[in-house]
mmCIF file of N, CA and C in Angstrom:
data_model
loop_
_atom_site.group_PDB
_atom_site.id
_atom_site.type_symbol
_atom_site.label_atom_id
_atom_site.label_comp_id
_atom_site.label_asym_id
_atom_site.label_seq_id
_atom_site.Cartn_x
_atom_site.Cartn_y
_atom_site.Cartn_z
ATOM 1 N N MET A 1 -249.842 -1.913 3.221
ATOM 2 C CA MET A 1 -250.204 -3.110 2.494
ATOM 3 C C MET A 1 -251.080 -2.744 1.301
ATOM 4 N N SER A 2 -250.850 -3.386 0.182
ATOM 5 C CA SER A 2 -251.636 -3.074 -1.012
ATOM 6 C C SER A 2 -252.998 -3.742 -0.941
ATOM 7 N N GLY A 3 -253.932 -3.247 -1.740
ATOM 8 C CA GLY A 3 -255.258 -3.838 -1.814
ATOM 9 C C GLY A 3 -255.338 -4.946 -2.849
ATOM 10 N N PHE A 4 -254.231 -5.452 -3.296
ATOM 11 C CA PHE A 4 -254.192 -6.495 -4.316
ATOM 12 C C PHE A 4 -254.000 -7.864 -3.676
ATOM 13 N N PRO A 5 -254.480 -8.910 -4.341
ATOM 14 C CA PRO A 5 -254.280 -10.260 -3.801
ATOM 15 C C PRO A 5 -252.795 -10.631 -3.805
ATOM 16 N N PRO A 6 -252.424 -11.651 -3.034
ATOM 17 C CA PRO A 6 -251.029 -12.120 -3.072
ATOM 18 C C PRO A 6 -250.630 -12.475 -4.497
ATOM 19 N N ILE A 7 -249.387 -12.204 -4.826
ATOM 20 C CA ILE A 7 -248.893 -12.404 -6.189
ATOM 21 C C ILE A 7 -249.092 -13.842 -6.656
ATOM 22 N N VAL A 8 -249.005 -14.806 -5.757
ATOM 23 C CA VAL A 8 -249.169 -16.219 -6.120
ATOM 24 C C VAL A 8 -250.581 -16.512 -6.629
ATOM 25 N N GLU A 9 -251.540 -15.654 -6.316
ATOM 26 C CA GLU A 9 -252.918 -15.850 -6.776
ATOM 27 C C GLU A 9 -253.177 -15.279 -8.170
ATOM 28 N N VAL A 10 -252.264 -14.462 -8.683
ATOM 29 C CA VAL A 10 -252.509 -13.831 -9.986
ATOM 30 C C VAL A 10 -251.480 -14.186 -11.055
ATOM 31 N N VAL A 11 -250.394 -14.839 -10.660
ATOM 32 C CA VAL A 11 -249.363 -15.260 -11.608
ATOM 33 C C VAL A 11 -249.322 -16.790 -11.591
ATOM 34 N N PRO A 12 -249.330 -17.437 -12.749
ATOM 35 C CA PRO A 12 -249.362 -18.900 -12.763
ATOM 36 C C PRO A 12 -248.049 -19.569 -12.332
ATOM 37 N N HIS A 13 -246.989 -18.810 -12.130
ATOM 38 C CA HIS A 13 -245.715 -19.379 -11.677
ATOM 39 C C HIS A 13 -245.793 -19.739 -10.197
ATOM 40 N N ARG A 14 -244.940 -20.659 -9.784
ATOM 41 C CA ARG A 14 -244.831 -21.047 -8.386
ATOM 42 C C ARG A 14 -243.367 -20.991 -7.975
ATOM 43 N N PRO A 15 -243.100 -20.756 -6.688
ATOM 44 C CA PRO A 15 -241.709 -20.746 -6.231
ATOM 45 C C PRO A 15 -241.026 -22.056 -6.609
ATOM 46 N N PRO A 16 -239.784 -22.029 -6.971
ATOM 47 C CA PRO A 16 -238.899 -20.880 -6.889
ATOM 48 C C PRO A 16 -238.931 -19.967 -8.118
ATOM 49 N N MET A 17 -239.746 -20.302 -9.125
ATOM 50 C CA MET A 17 -239.751 -19.480 -10.339
ATOM 51 C C MET A 17 -240.718 -18.296 -10.283
ATOM 52 N N LEU A 18 -241.435 -18.116 -9.218
ATOM 53 C CA LEU A 18 -242.230 -16.906 -9.020
ATOM 54 C C LEU A 18 -241.262 -15.859 -8.486
ATOM 55 N N LEU A 19 -240.909 -14.902 -9.315
ATOM 56 C CA LEU A 19 -239.827 -13.967 -8.998
ATOM 57 C C LEU A 19 -240.304 -12.663 -8.372
ATOM 58 N N LEU A 20 -241.573 -12.339 -8.493
ATOM 59 C CA LEU A 20 -242.106 -11.073 -7.974
ATOM 60 C C LEU A 20 -242.613 -11.242 -6.552
ATOM 61 N N ASP A 21 -242.639 -10.133 -5.808
ATOM 62 C CA ASP A 21 -243.132 -10.165 -4.428
ATOM 63 C C ASP A 21 -244.571 -9.690 -4.295
ATOM 64 N N ARG A 22 -244.932 -8.629 -5.047
ATOM 65 C CA ARG A 22 -246.289 -8.111 -4.902
ATOM 66 C C ARG A 22 -246.641 -7.142 -6.024
ATOM 67 N N VAL A 23 -247.947 -6.918 -6.167
ATOM 68 C CA VAL A 23 -248.472 -5.922 -7.102
ATOM 69 C C VAL A 23 -248.593 -4.596 -6.354
ATOM 70 N N LEU A 24 -248.121 -3.535 -6.978
ATOM 71 C CA LEU A 24 -248.232 -2.198 -6.390
ATOM 72 C C LEU A 24 -249.380 -1.397 -6.993
ATOM 73 N N ALA A 25 -249.630 -1.586 -8.313
ATOM 74 C CA ALA A 25 -250.654 -0.793 -8.998
ATOM 75 C C ALA A 25 -251.167 -1.568 -10.206
ATOM 76 N N TYR A 26 -252.439 -1.325 -10.529
ATOM 77 C CA TYR A 26 -253.045 -1.948 -11.709
ATOM 78 C C TYR A 26 -254.270 -1.140 -12.091
ATOM 79 N N ASP A 27 -254.383 -0.808 -13.399
ATOM 80 C CA ASP A 27 -255.553 -0.055 -13.864
ATOM 81 C C ASP A 27 -256.173 -0.632 -15.138
ATOM 82 N N GLY A 28 -255.806 -1.849 -15.502
ATOM 83 C CA GLY A 28 -256.337 -2.461 -16.712
ATOM 84 C C GLY A 28 -255.418 -2.319 -17.913
ATOM 85 N N GLU A 29 -254.646 -1.262 -17.967
ATOM 86 C CA GLU A 29 -253.687 -1.052 -19.069
ATOM 87 C C GLU A 29 -252.247 -1.065 -18.576
ATOM 88 N N ARG A 30 -252.059 -0.793 -17.304
ATOM 89 C CA ARG A 30 -250.720 -0.683 -16.719
ATOM 90 C C ARG A 30 -250.700 -1.437 -15.397
ATOM 91 N N VAL A 31 -249.615 -2.192 -15.186
ATOM 92 C CA VAL A 31 -249.423 -2.906 -13.932
ATOM 93 C C VAL A 31 -248.005 -2.626 -13.442
ATOM 94 N N VAL A 32 -247.878 -2.474 -12.131
ATOM 95 C CA VAL A 32 -246.572 -2.244 -11.510
ATOM 96 C C VAL A 32 -246.406 -3.266 -10.391
ATOM 97 N N CYS A 33 -245.289 -3.973 -10.424
ATOM 98 C CA CYS A 33 -244.979 -4.968 -9.396
ATOM 99 C C CYS A 33 -243.646 -4.614 -8.743
ATOM 100 N N GLU A 34 -243.350 -5.326 -7.672
ATOM 101 C CA GLU A 34 -242.132 -5.065 -6.911
ATOM 102 C C GLU A 34 -241.492 -6.380 -6.504
ATOM 103 N N LEU A 35 -240.177 -6.329 -6.372
ATOM 104 C CA LEU A 35 -239.447 -7.439 -5.773
ATOM 105 C C LEU A 35 -238.246 -6.875 -5.045
ATOM 106 N N ILE A 36 -237.866 -7.564 -3.991
ATOM 107 C CA ILE A 36 -236.646 -7.239 -3.259
ATOM 108 C C ILE A 36 -235.733 -8.442 -3.399
ATOM 109 N N LEU A 37 -234.548 -8.208 -3.920
ATOM 110 C CA LEU A 37 -233.611 -9.308 -4.134
ATOM 111 C C LEU A 37 -232.990 -9.719 -2.808
ATOM 112 N N GLU A 38 -233.161 -10.988 -2.480
ATOM 113 C CA GLU A 38 -232.636 -11.583 -1.251
ATOM 114 C C GLU A 38 -231.469 -12.502 -1.610
ATOM 115 N N PRO A 39 -230.634 -12.845 -0.637
ATOM 116 C CA PRO A 39 -229.504 -13.741 -0.941
ATOM 117 C C PRO A 39 -229.928 -15.079 -1.540
ATOM 118 N N ASP A 40 -231.142 -15.545 -1.226
ATOM 119 C CA ASP A 40 -231.600 -16.826 -1.765
ATOM 120 C C ASP A 40 -232.546 -16.677 -2.956
ATOM 121 N N SER A 41 -232.649 -15.471 -3.517
ATOM 122 C CA SER A 41 -233.485 -15.271 -4.698
ATOM 123 C C SER A 41 -232.941 -16.081 -5.873
ATOM 124 N N PRO A 42 -233.836 -16.580 -6.738
ATOM 125 C CA PRO A 42 -233.361 -17.296 -7.923
ATOM 126 C C PRO A 42 -232.418 -16.423 -8.763
ATOM 127 N N PHE A 43 -231.434 -17.058 -9.348
ATOM 128 C CA PHE A 43 -230.461 -16.460 -10.260
ATOM 129 C C PHE A 43 -229.372 -15.635 -9.582
ATOM 130 N N VAL A 44 -229.342 -15.602 -8.227
ATOM 131 C CA VAL A 44 -228.271 -14.885 -7.533
ATOM 132 C C VAL A 44 -226.955 -15.619 -7.763
ATOM 133 N N GLU A 45 -225.959 -14.845 -8.156
ATOM 134 C CA GLU A 45 -224.608 -15.367 -8.356
ATOM 135 C C GLU A 45 -223.673 -14.613 -7.429
ATOM 136 N N ASN A 46 -222.715 -15.310 -6.850
ATOM 137 C CA ASN A 46 -221.696 -14.649 -6.040
ATOM 138 C C ASN A 46 -220.504 -14.363 -6.937
ATOM 139 N N THR A 47 -220.200 -13.074 -7.098
ATOM 140 C CA THR A 47 -219.095 -12.657 -7.965
ATOM 141 C C THR A 47 -218.121 -11.828 -7.141
ATOM 142 N N GLU A 48 -217.069 -11.386 -7.780
ATOM 143 C CA GLU A 48 -216.104 -10.524 -7.083
ATOM 144 C C GLU A 48 -216.740 -9.195 -6.657
ATOM 145 N N ARG A 49 -217.847 -8.830 -7.287
ATOM 146 C CA ARG A 49 -218.549 -7.595 -6.908
ATOM 147 C C ARG A 49 -219.561 -7.831 -5.800
ATOM 148 N N GLY A 50 -219.800 -9.085 -5.450
ATOM 149 C CA GLY A 50 -220.777 -9.422 -4.420
ATOM 150 C C GLY A 50 -221.892 -10.275 -4.999
ATOM 151 N N ALA A 51 -222.970 -10.414 -4.235
ATOM 152 C CA ALA A 51 -224.108 -11.225 -4.677
ATOM 153 C C ALA A 51 -224.969 -10.392 -5.611
ATOM 154 N N GLU A 52 -225.225 -10.937 -6.800
ATOM 155 C CA GLU A 52 -225.958 -10.174 -7.817
ATOM 156 C C GLU A 52 -226.710 -11.111 -8.756
ATOM 157 N N VAL A 53 -227.661 -10.514 -9.482
ATOM 158 C CA VAL A 53 -228.453 -11.225 -10.489
ATOM 159 C C VAL A 53 -228.151 -10.572 -11.837
ATOM 160 N N PRO A 54 -227.820 -11.340 -12.867
ATOM 161 C CA PRO A 54 -227.561 -10.741 -14.179
ATOM 162 C C PRO A 54 -228.770 -9.913 -14.641
ATOM 163 N N ALA A 55 -228.508 -8.741 -15.167
ATOM 164 C CA ALA A 55 -229.590 -7.825 -15.549
ATOM 165 C C ALA A 55 -230.494 -8.391 -16.632
ATOM 166 N N VAL A 56 -230.015 -9.331 -17.425
ATOM 167 C CA VAL A 56 -230.856 -9.931 -18.464
ATOM 168 C C VAL A 56 -232.062 -10.644 -17.848
ATOM 169 N N VAL A 57 -231.994 -11.025 -16.578
ATOM 170 C CA VAL A 57 -233.131 -11.637 -15.897
ATOM 171 C C VAL A 57 -234.284 -10.633 -15.804
ATOM 172 N N GLY A 58 -233.980 -9.367 -15.988
ATOM 173 C CA GLY A 58 -235.025 -8.338 -16.017
ATOM 174 C C GLY A 58 -236.102 -8.623 -17.056
ATOM 175 N N ILE A 59 -235.768 -9.331 -18.118
ATOM 176 C CA ILE A 59 -236.770 -9.705 -19.122
ATOM 177 C C ILE A 59 -237.831 -10.589 -18.474
ATOM 178 N N GLU A 60 -237.409 -11.534 -17.641
ATOM 179 C CA GLU A 60 -238.371 -12.398 -16.957
ATOM 180 C C GLU A 60 -239.163 -11.615 -15.915
ATOM 181 N N TYR A 61 -238.547 -10.662 -15.237
ATOM 182 C CA TYR A 61 -239.294 -9.819 -14.296
ATOM 183 C C TYR A 61 -240.409 -9.076 -15.044
ATOM 184 N N MET A 62 -240.077 -8.570 -16.236
ATOM 185 C CA MET A 62 -241.076 -7.848 -17.027
ATOM 186 C C MET A 62 -242.178 -8.791 -17.500
ATOM 187 N N ALA A 63 -241.810 -9.996 -17.953
ATOM 188 C CA ALA A 63 -242.801 -10.963 -18.419
ATOM 189 C C ALA A 63 -243.738 -11.379 -17.278
ATOM 190 N N GLN A 64 -243.193 -11.588 -16.078
ATOM 191 C CA GLN A 64 -244.052 -11.948 -14.955
ATOM 192 C C GLN A 64 -244.945 -10.785 -14.524
ATOM 193 N N THR A 65 -244.490 -9.567 -14.711
ATOM 194 C CA THR A 65 -245.339 -8.414 -14.414
ATOM 195 C C THR A 65 -246.519 -8.372 -15.378
ATOM 196 N N ILE A 66 -246.276 -8.652 -16.654
ATOM 197 C CA ILE A 66 -247.373 -8.751 -17.622
ATOM 198 C C ILE A 66 -248.335 -9.851 -17.183
ATOM 199 N N ALA A 67 -247.789 -10.991 -16.744
ATOM 200 C CA ALA A 67 -248.631 -12.096 -16.271
ATOM 201 C C ALA A 67 -249.479 -11.670 -15.076
ATOM 202 N N ALA A 68 -248.919 -10.854 -14.198
ATOM 203 C CA ALA A 68 -249.685 -10.365 -13.042
ATOM 204 C C ALA A 68 -250.869 -9.515 -13.504
ATOM 205 N N GLY A 69 -250.640 -8.660 -14.489
ATOM 206 C CA GLY A 69 -251.745 -7.859 -15.031
ATOM 207 C C GLY A 69 -252.805 -8.725 -15.669
ATOM 208 N N ALA A 70 -252.376 -9.741 -16.425
ATOM 209 C CA ALA A 70 -253.336 -10.657 -17.057
ATOM 210 C C ALA A 70 -254.098 -11.441 -15.996
ATOM 211 N N GLY A 71 -253.420 -11.834 -14.926
ATOM 212 C CA GLY A 71 -254.070 -12.559 -13.848
ATOM 213 C C GLY A 71 -255.089 -11.702 -13.114
ATOM 214 N N LEU A 72 -254.767 -10.430 -12.913
ATOM 215 C CA LEU A 72 -255.722 -9.524 -12.270
ATOM 216 C C LEU A 72 -256.938 -9.298 -13.166
ATOM 217 N N SER A 73 -256.704 -9.182 -14.468
ATOM 218 C CA SER A 73 -257.812 -9.035 -15.412
ATOM 219 C C SER A 73 -258.711 -10.266 -15.378
ATOM 220 N N ALA A 74 -258.102 -11.448 -15.406
ATOM 221 C CA ALA A 74 -258.869 -12.699 -15.365
ATOM 222 C C ALA A 74 -259.644 -12.802 -14.060
ATOM 223 N N ARG A 75 -259.006 -12.460 -12.969
ATOM 224 C CA ARG A 75 -259.653 -12.517 -11.645
ATOM 225 C C ARG A 75 -260.893 -11.622 -11.613
ATOM 226 N N GLY A 76 -260.782 -10.456 -12.255
ATOM 227 C CA GLY A 76 -261.923 -9.546 -12.328
ATOM 228 C C GLY A 76 -263.106 -10.132 -13.082
ATOM 229 N N LYS A 77 -262.834 -11.119 -13.942
ATOM 230 C CA LYS A 77 -263.887 -11.798 -14.709
ATOM 231 C C LYS A 77 -264.284 -13.129 -14.077
ATOM 232 N N GLY A 78 -263.721 -13.416 -12.890
ATOM 233 C CA GLY A 78 -264.022 -14.679 -12.223
ATOM 234 C C GLY A 78 -263.300 -15.866 -12.813
ATOM 235 N N GLU A 79 -262.220 -15.629 -13.553
ATOM 236 C CA GLU A 79 -261.462 -16.693 -14.202
ATOM 237 C C GLU A 79 -260.114 -16.881 -13.511
ATOM 238 N N PRO A 80 -259.503 -18.056 -13.638
ATOM 239 C CA PRO A 80 -258.172 -18.266 -13.044
ATOM 240 C C PRO A 80 -257.073 -17.645 -13.907
ATOM 241 N N ALA A 81 -255.913 -17.427 -13.293
ATOM 242 C CA ALA A 81 -254.731 -16.988 -14.040
ATOM 243 C C ALA A 81 -254.347 -18.094 -15.014
ATOM 244 N N ARG A 82 -253.952 -17.697 -16.226
ATOM 245 C CA ARG A 82 -253.560 -18.673 -17.249
ATOM 246 C C ARG A 82 -252.105 -18.480 -17.630
ATOM 247 N N VAL A 83 -251.525 -19.538 -18.146
ATOM 248 C CA VAL A 83 -250.152 -19.493 -18.629
ATOM 249 C C VAL A 83 -250.102 -18.654 -19.901
ATOM 250 N N GLY A 84 -249.073 -17.858 -20.032
ATOM 251 C CA GLY A 84 -248.831 -17.081 -21.237
ATOM 252 C C GLY A 84 -247.449 -17.419 -21.782
ATOM 253 N N PHE A 85 -247.157 -16.918 -22.958
ATOM 254 C CA PHE A 85 -245.899 -17.225 -23.616
ATOM 255 C C PHE A 85 -245.252 -15.945 -24.125
ATOM 256 N N LEU A 86 -243.987 -15.778 -23.818
ATOM 257 C CA LEU A 86 -243.213 -14.653 -24.320
ATOM 258 C C LEU A 86 -242.814 -14.970 -25.753
ATOM 259 N N LEU A 87 -243.290 -14.153 -26.682
ATOM 260 C CA LEU A 87 -242.970 -14.368 -28.097
ATOM 261 C C LEU A 87 -241.707 -13.647 -28.516
ATOM 262 N N GLY A 88 -241.464 -12.492 -27.919
ATOM 263 C CA GLY A 88 -240.288 -11.746 -28.322
ATOM 264 C C GLY A 88 -240.105 -10.481 -27.524
ATOM 265 N N CYS A 89 -238.928 -9.909 -27.706
ATOM 266 C CA CYS A 89 -238.570 -8.665 -27.037
ATOM 267 C C CYS A 89 -237.844 -7.801 -28.058
ATOM 268 N N ARG A 90 -238.220 -6.548 -28.132
ATOM 269 C CA ARG A 90 -237.519 -5.643 -29.049
ATOM 270 C C ARG A 90 -237.183 -4.349 -28.335
ATOM 271 N N ASP A 91 -236.283 -3.594 -28.913
ATOM 272 C CA ASP A 91 -235.827 -2.329 -28.335
ATOM 273 C C ASP A 91 -235.354 -2.496 -26.899
ATOM 274 N N LEU A 92 -234.684 -3.610 -26.625
ATOM 275 C CA LEU A 92 -234.201 -3.892 -25.279
ATOM 276 C C LEU A 92 -232.989 -3.026 -24.969
ATOM 277 N N ALA A 93 -233.043 -2.343 -23.841
ATOM 278 C CA ALA A 93 -231.915 -1.538 -23.366
ATOM 279 C C ALA A 93 -231.619 -1.958 -21.934
ATOM 280 N N ILE A 94 -230.385 -2.378 -21.694
ATOM 281 C CA ILE A 94 -229.961 -2.794 -20.365
ATOM 282 C C ILE A 94 -228.833 -1.859 -19.939
ATOM 283 N N ALA A 95 -229.109 -1.067 -18.889
ATOM 284 C CA ALA A 95 -228.175 -0.026 -18.472
ATOM 285 C C ALA A 95 -227.143 -0.492 -17.449
ATOM 286 N N VAL A 96 -227.327 -1.671 -16.887
ATOM 287 C CA VAL A 96 -226.418 -2.195 -15.863
ATOM 288 C C VAL A 96 -226.075 -3.644 -16.195
ATOM 289 N N ASP A 97 -224.998 -4.125 -15.613
ATOM 290 C CA ASP A 97 -224.633 -5.532 -15.800
ATOM 291 C C ASP A 97 -225.471 -6.446 -14.925
ATOM 292 N N SER A 98 -225.848 -5.932 -13.738
ATOM 293 C CA SER A 98 -226.538 -6.800 -12.785
ATOM 294 C C SER A 98 -227.349 -5.980 -11.790
ATOM 295 N N PHE A 99 -228.233 -6.690 -11.095
ATOM 296 C CA PHE A 99 -228.960 -6.147 -9.952
ATOM 297 C C PHE A 99 -228.258 -6.695 -8.716
ATOM 298 N N ARG A 100 -228.262 -5.940 -7.627
ATOM 299 C CA ARG A 100 -227.572 -6.354 -6.409
ATOM 300 C C ARG A 100 -228.552 -6.915 -5.381
ATOM 301 N N VAL A 101 -228.098 -7.895 -4.635
ATOM 302 C CA VAL A 101 -228.894 -8.371 -3.510
ATOM 303 C C VAL A 101 -229.160 -7.167 -2.608
ATOM 304 N N GLY A 102 -230.398 -7.031 -2.194
ATOM 305 C CA GLY A 102 -230.831 -5.875 -1.409
ATOM 306 C C GLY A 102 -231.575 -4.846 -2.242
ATOM 307 N N ASP A 103 -231.428 -4.921 -3.572
ATOM 308 C CA ASP A 103 -232.145 -3.974 -4.440
ATOM 309 C C ASP A 103 -233.653 -4.173 -4.301
ATOM 310 N N ARG A 104 -234.371 -3.064 -4.249
ATOM 311 C CA ARG A 104 -235.831 -3.053 -4.350
ATOM 312 C C ARG A 104 -236.127 -2.595 -5.773
ATOM 313 N N LEU A 105 -236.659 -3.507 -6.580
ATOM 314 C CA LEU A 105 -236.928 -3.208 -7.986
ATOM 315 C C LEU A 105 -238.431 -3.046 -8.197
ATOM 316 N N THR A 106 -238.802 -2.050 -8.981
ATOM 317 C CA THR A 106 -240.194 -1.918 -9.413
ATOM 318 C C THR A 106 -240.218 -2.173 -10.910
ATOM 319 N N ILE A 107 -241.220 -2.920 -11.331
ATOM 320 C CA ILE A 107 -241.327 -3.320 -12.724
ATOM 321 C C ILE A 107 -242.678 -2.857 -13.237
ATOM 322 N N GLU A 108 -242.681 -2.139 -14.341
ATOM 323 C CA GLU A 108 -243.911 -1.602 -14.938
ATOM 324 C C GLU A 108 -244.109 -2.209 -16.317
ATOM 325 N N ALA A 109 -245.340 -2.575 -16.602
ATOM 326 C CA ALA A 109 -245.704 -3.049 -17.940
ATOM 327 C C ALA A 109 -246.965 -2.296 -18.359
ATOM 328 N N ARG A 110 -246.888 -1.614 -19.503
ATOM 329 C CA ARG A 110 -248.025 -0.850 -20.014
ATOM 330 C C ARG A 110 -248.383 -1.377 -21.400
ATOM 331 N N ARG A 111 -249.649 -1.775 -21.556
ATOM 332 C CA ARG A 111 -250.114 -2.302 -22.849
ATOM 333 C C ARG A 111 -250.025 -1.200 -23.902
ATOM 334 N N THR A 112 -249.382 -1.523 -25.033
ATOM 335 C CA THR A 112 -249.288 -0.565 -26.136
ATOM 336 C C THR A 112 -250.175 -0.964 -27.310
ATOM 337 N N TRP A 113 -250.425 -2.252 -27.459
ATOM 338 C CA TRP A 113 -251.385 -2.741 -28.453
ATOM 339 C C TRP A 113 -251.714 -4.183 -28.139
ATOM 340 N N GLY A 114 -252.790 -4.625 -28.720
ATOM 341 C CA GLY A 114 -253.146 -6.014 -28.546
ATOM 342 C C GLY A 114 -254.593 -6.281 -28.888
ATOM 343 N N GLU A 115 -254.846 -7.499 -29.277
ATOM 344 C CA GLU A 115 -256.188 -7.978 -29.573
ATOM 345 C C GLU A 115 -256.295 -9.393 -29.057
ATOM 346 N N ASN A 116 -257.393 -9.686 -28.399
ATOM 347 C CA ASN A 116 -257.692 -11.032 -27.936
ATOM 348 C C ASN A 116 -256.525 -11.658 -27.183
ATOM 349 N N GLU A 117 -255.765 -12.523 -27.830
ATOM 350 C CA GLU A 117 -254.780 -13.342 -27.140
ATOM 351 C C GLU A 117 -253.334 -12.880 -27.289
ATOM 352 N N ILE A 118 -253.100 -11.813 -28.050
ATOM 353 C CA ILE A 118 -251.735 -11.353 -28.275
ATOM 354 C C ILE A 118 -251.647 -9.877 -27.912
ATOM 355 N N GLY A 119 -250.513 -9.487 -27.363
ATOM 356 C CA GLY A 119 -250.357 -8.085 -26.998
ATOM 357 C C GLY A 119 -248.900 -7.695 -26.887
ATOM 358 N N SER A 120 -248.666 -6.405 -26.913
ATOM 359 C CA SER A 120 -247.332 -5.857 -26.740
ATOM 360 C C SER A 120 -247.368 -4.886 -25.570
ATOM 361 N N PHE A 121 -246.283 -4.874 -24.806
ATOM 362 C CA PHE A 121 -246.204 -4.073 -23.597
ATOM 363 C C PHE A 121 -244.871 -3.336 -23.545
ATOM 364 N N ALA A 122 -244.932 -2.048 -23.216
ATOM 365 C CA ALA A 122 -243.728 -1.277 -22.935
ATOM 366 C C ALA A 122 -243.400 -1.521 -21.471
ATOM 367 N N CYS A 123 -242.186 -1.995 -21.219
ATOM 368 C CA CYS A 123 -241.825 -2.417 -19.863
ATOM 369 C C CYS A 123 -240.558 -1.729 -19.385
ATOM 370 N N LYS A 124 -240.486 -1.536 -18.056
ATOM 371 C CA LYS A 124 -239.298 -0.952 -17.432
ATOM 372 C C LYS A 124 -239.050 -1.611 -16.092
ATOM 373 N N VAL A 125 -237.774 -1.817 -15.802
ATOM 374 C CA VAL A 125 -237.337 -2.247 -14.475
ATOM 375 C C VAL A 125 -236.580 -1.066 -13.885
ATOM 376 N N ARG A 126 -237.015 -0.638 -12.695
ATOM 377 C CA ARG A 126 -236.393 0.520 -12.047
ATOM 378 C C ARG A 126 -235.847 0.152 -10.670
ATOM 379 N N ARG A 127 -234.798 0.841 -10.306
ATOM 380 C CA ARG A 127 -234.314 0.884 -8.923
ATOM 381 C C ARG A 127 -234.413 2.346 -8.528
ATOM 382 N N GLY A 128 -235.382 2.655 -7.669
ATOM 383 C CA GLY A 128 -235.657 4.060 -7.380
ATOM 384 C C GLY A 128 -236.181 4.713 -8.642
ATOM 385 N N HIS A 129 -235.571 5.820 -9.025
ATOM 386 C CA HIS A 129 -235.985 6.511 -10.249
ATOM 387 C C HIS A 129 -235.177 6.079 -11.474
ATOM 388 N N ASP A 130 -234.136 5.288 -11.256
ATOM 389 C CA ASP A 130 -233.255 4.881 -12.351
ATOM 390 C C ASP A 130 -233.847 3.712 -13.138
ATOM 391 N N VAL A 131 -233.955 3.867 -14.457
ATOM 392 C CA VAL A 131 -234.405 2.778 -15.331
ATOM 393 C C VAL A 131 -233.188 1.918 -15.643
ATOM 394 N N LEU A 132 -233.259 0.651 -15.241
ATOM 395 C CA LEU A 132 -232.140 -0.271 -15.420
ATOM 396 C C LEU A 132 -232.289 -1.140 -16.660
ATOM 397 N N VAL A 133 -233.542 -1.531 -16.954
ATOM 398 C CA VAL A 133 -233.842 -2.356 -18.123
ATOM 399 C C VAL A 133 -235.155 -1.864 -18.698
ATOM 400 N N GLU A 134 -235.231 -1.769 -20.026
ATOM 401 C CA GLU A 134 -236.509 -1.443 -20.663
ATOM 402 C C GLU A 134 -236.569 -2.080 -22.031
ATOM 403 N N GLY A 135 -237.796 -2.340 -22.451
ATOM 404 C CA GLY A 135 -237.996 -2.943 -23.757
ATOM 405 C C GLY A 135 -239.466 -3.205 -23.991
ATOM 406 N N ALA A 136 -239.781 -3.626 -25.204
ATOM 407 C CA ALA A 136 -241.158 -3.962 -25.585
ATOM 408 C C ALA A 136 -241.263 -5.477 -25.690
ATOM 409 N N LEU A 137 -242.156 -6.063 -24.904
ATOM 410 C CA LEU A 137 -242.371 -7.506 -24.913
ATOM 411 C C LEU A 137 -243.673 -7.830 -25.617
ATOM 412 N N THR A 138 -243.643 -8.831 -26.479
ATOM 413 C CA THR A 138 -244.842 -9.339 -27.134
ATOM 414 C C THR A 138 -245.157 -10.687 -26.517
ATOM 415 N N VAL A 139 -246.424 -10.848 -26.119
ATOM 416 C CA VAL A 139 -246.833 -12.065 -25.428
ATOM 417 C C VAL A 139 -248.079 -12.655 -26.065
ATOM 418 N N TYR A 140 -248.252 -13.953 -25.833
ATOM 419 C CA TYR A 140 -249.424 -14.682 -26.327
ATOM 420 C C TYR A 140 -250.030 -15.434 -25.154
ATOM 421 N N GLN A 141 -251.346 -15.345 -25.023
ATOM 422 C CA GLN A 141 -252.054 -16.087 -23.983
ATOM 423 C C GLN A 141 -253.310 -16.677 -24.609
ATOM 424 N N GLY A 142 -253.143 -17.861 -25.128
ATOM 425 C CA GLY A 142 -254.268 -18.507 -25.794
ATOM 426 C C GLY A 142 -253.969 -19.978 -25.979
ATOM 427 N N PRO A 143 -254.855 -20.653 -26.674
ATOM 428 C CA PRO A 143 -254.664 -22.094 -26.869
ATOM 429 C C PRO A 143 -253.485 -22.381 -27.787
ATOM 430 N N LEU A 144 -252.882 -23.525 -27.558
ATOM 431 C CA LEU A 144 -251.800 -23.989 -28.421
ATOM 432 C C LEU A 144 -252.335 -25.043 -29.369
ATOM 433 N N PRO A 145 -251.762 -25.149 -30.549
ATOM 434 C CA PRO A 145 -252.140 -26.242 -31.446
ATOM 435 C C PRO A 145 -251.863 -27.574 -30.764
ATOM 436 N N ALA A 146 -252.652 -28.581 -31.036
ATOM 437 C CA ALA A 146 -252.525 -29.888 -30.386
ATOM 438 C C ALA A 146 -251.115 -30.448 -30.500
ATOM 439 N N GLU A 147 -250.470 -30.268 -31.652
ATOM 440 C CA GLU A 147 -249.128 -30.841 -31.829
ATOM 441 C C GLU A 147 -248.097 -30.156 -30.936
ATOM 442 N N ALA A 148 -248.362 -28.948 -30.475
ATOM 443 C CA ALA A 148 -247.414 -28.254 -29.602
ATOM 444 C C ALA A 148 -247.484 -28.746 -28.173
ATOM 445 N N THR A 149 -248.535 -29.454 -27.812
ATOM 446 C CA THR A 149 -248.687 -29.917 -26.434
ATOM 447 C C THR A 149 -248.239 -31.359 -26.250
ATOM 448 N N ARG A 150 -247.690 -31.971 -27.272
ATOM 449 C CA ARG A 150 -247.217 -33.364 -27.167
ATOM 450 C C ARG A 150 -245.838 -33.445 -26.605
#
């Protein structure tokens, strides 16, 4: 068992949109999370190849991993997890069409730059040692202009 709090305490998402199972590692600059795809996991599709999740969903796995790191950072300061926003993704490489039910995926997000409320993270989704999805995600976690909340 990890020494980290349950994922629901550090990520502002709630089931069924909370896609991660747990935090494996965190050091302030890098966070690693894990999920095991179950038959009832969100985004599972039954295809001729079997039950699978489109690999593009890996972008959301990476974004939620960043959220887990931000939530752990906030928790360390006595603050609650806050909602963040995915601004963009660049250098995205997807090596597979889909993830399979039963896959144990590890997702890593490492901060590459950032100030205050905006940051960029190099992210990878792995099955074992194989990198299935990778890219750089830019995120924002700060106040929104009043007109955006209407």
